[in-house]
Amino acid sequence: MSTTVIHVDPSDPDPQALVLAAEVLRRGGLVAFPTETVYGLGANALDAAAVARIFAAKGRPASNPLIVHVADIAEAHKLVSHWPREAQLLAERFWPGPLTLVLPGSDLVPPIVTAGGPTVAVRVPAHPVALALLRAAGLPLAAPSANRSTGLSPTQASHVLRSLQGFAEVLLDAGPTSGGLESTVLDLTARPYQLLRPGLIAPGELEAVVGPIQRPEADRATEPARSPGRQRRHYAPQTPLECAGDDGYQQALALCRQGLRVGWLTFTPSQKPGPRQLVTYLLPDKPKACAAQLYALLHTLDLAGLDRLVVAVPPQGDEWLAVHDRLRRASAPPTPE
Ligand code: TXA
Ligand code: MG
């Protein structure tokens, strides 16, 4: 099967394209679509066979549950057995938007979506194309990021095709996504509330609404995964990537001296030109701008035929948590978890 790519206006998608994509979803097929964070690979969340196709396409372990996307708060209610006041407050403040809430699941949700667990993750995406697709299909959509498991998430349609060509029947191409990193995942079933995955919404923004939340602990290889997306190696480019210490530039130069072609990603422009084997890329020093560009840059670098990528330490602070998290996982060795 080949993937039909349909170009749509990001703010005003063609209704005919949506009708076609919605048909595919109602038949149990897969549709890749843009959200405000990254592109997702969507299926009817209420159809276990359709959801199984997502796992097969991604090579995703059955133990890693999926986020269910819905059009509004009323649709989210149907998927959960309890909708606490905190969920209402957070949804009113952040939806549509890059916040995923983990809540007790309802019987409507097939176990394959939740990896057999008692909770379900839900969010209302803020992209006009995602919302229009949800409304056209009239279905909740299970949708992970549209990439092979543990790989780099896609922020453009070309990234989706690079790893999942032929798996989705339709790809709605609305150009680059604006957010560039995944949603923040917050577990409201745990006490204190747990930040399972840092994302585009910083923890402080959530705490302003619901009080203190627990940040993810530093990962230990032996720790059983609460949120399987927290597995150590994830979000990784194919080119080996290492996070630099304070002497990142020297680290990159040392690799060049070994004869390697090195991509050096830094937040501070360098005064002097480096050796020929060193290719320097400047990352934005503001967290939202950096998030928006990080995956796209890593995709580009993956195609540049470099031997190694060295990334400087990002600035500290809550706003940078998601960037730190993704870089740490992208640099984890590809050993068994
Ligand atoms: O921004 C996003 O969230 C994107 C777009 C497409 O919406 N989606 C996304 O999905 O990043 P995925 O599957 O790549 O990551 C979902 C994360 C994983 O870390 C998964 O383990 C966690 O959410 N998750 C899903 N359901 C869960 C549940 N019931 N309990 C705990 N964690 C859950
Ligand atoms: Mg993912």
mmCIF file with all atom_site columns, C-alpha atoms and ligand atoms in Angstrom, residues 38-39 58 60 64 143-154 182 197 229 234-235 295, ligand 2:
data_model
loop_
_atom_site.group_PDB
_atom_site.id
_atom_site.type_symbol
_atom_site.label_atom_id
_atom_site.label_alt_id
_atom_site.label_comp_id
_atom_site.label_asym_id
_atom_site.label_entity_id
_atom_site.label_seq_id
_atom_site.pdbx_PDB_ins_code
_atom_site.Cartn_x
_atom_site.Cartn_y
_atom_site.Cartn_z
_atom_site.occupancy
_atom_site.B_iso_or_equiv
_atom_site.pdbx_formal_charge
_atom_site.auth_seq_id
_atom_site.auth_comp_id
_atom_site.auth_asym_id
_atom_site.auth_atom_id
_atom_site.pdbx_PDB_model_num
ATOM   1  C  CA . VAL A 1 38  ? 4.167  16.674 16.288 1.00 0.00 ? 38  VAL A CA 1
ATOM   2  C  CA . TYR A 1 39  ? 2.439  14.626 13.572 1.00 0.00 ? 39  TYR A CA 1
ATOM   3  C  CA . LYS A 1 58  ? 5.480  1.675  14.718 1.00 0.00 ? 58  LYS A CA 1
ATOM   4  C  CA . ARG A 1 60  ? 5.768  -0.307 19.373 1.00 0.00 ? 60  ARG A CA 1
ATOM   5  C  CA . ASN A 1 64  ? 3.245  1.266  25.858 1.00 0.00 ? 64  ASN A CA 1
ATOM   6  C  CA . ALA A 1 143 ? -2.542 8.608  17.979 1.00 0.00 ? 143 ALA A CA 1
ATOM   7  C  CA . PRO A 1 144 ? 1.098  8.239  18.956 1.00 0.00 ? 144 PRO A CA 1
ATOM   8  C  CA . SER A 1 145 ? 3.762  10.299 17.247 1.00 0.00 ? 145 SER A CA 1
ATOM   9  C  CA . ALA A 1 146 ? 4.014  9.160  13.611 1.00 0.00 ? 146 ALA A CA 1
ATOM   10 C  CA . ASN A 1 147 ? 7.481  7.582  13.738 1.00 0.00 ? 147 ASN A CA 1
ATOM   11 C  CA . ARG A 1 148 ? 8.984  4.159  14.324 1.00 0.00 ? 148 ARG A CA 1
ATOM   12 C  CA . SER A 1 149 ? 9.222  3.336  18.035 1.00 0.00 ? 149 SER A CA 1
ATOM   13 C  CA . THR A 1 150 ? 12.171 5.042  19.824 1.00 0.00 ? 150 THR A CA 1
ATOM   14 C  CA . GLY A 1 151 ? 12.965 7.197  16.765 1.00 0.00 ? 151 GLY A CA 1
ATOM   15 C  CA . LEU A 1 152 ? 12.769 10.937 16.250 1.00 0.00 ? 152 LEU A CA 1
ATOM   16 C  CA . SER A 1 153 ? 9.250  12.369 16.267 1.00 0.00 ? 153 SER A CA 1
ATOM   17 C  CA . PRO A 1 154 ? 8.027  14.006 13.024 1.00 0.00 ? 154 PRO A CA 1
ATOM   18 C  CA . GLU A 1 182 ? 5.292  16.409 22.399 1.00 0.00 ? 182 GLU A CA 1
ATOM   19 C  CA . ARG A 1 197 ? 6.543  13.366 30.520 1.00 0.00 ? 197 ARG A CA 1
ATOM   20 C  CA . GLY A 1 229 ? 7.453  6.590  26.992 1.00 0.00 ? 229 GLY A CA 1
ATOM   21 C  CA . HIS A 1 234 ? 13.837 7.353  22.815 1.00 0.00 ? 234 HIS A CA 1
ATOM   22 C  CA . TYR A 1 235 ? 13.438 10.327 20.477 1.00 0.00 ? 235 TYR A CA 1
ATOM   23 C  CA . TYR A 1 295 ? 13.487 17.677 15.992 1.00 0.00 ? 295 TYR A CA 1
HETATM 24 MG MG . MG  B 2 .   ? 6.338  9.077  20.480 1.00 0.00 ? 2   MG  B MG 1
#
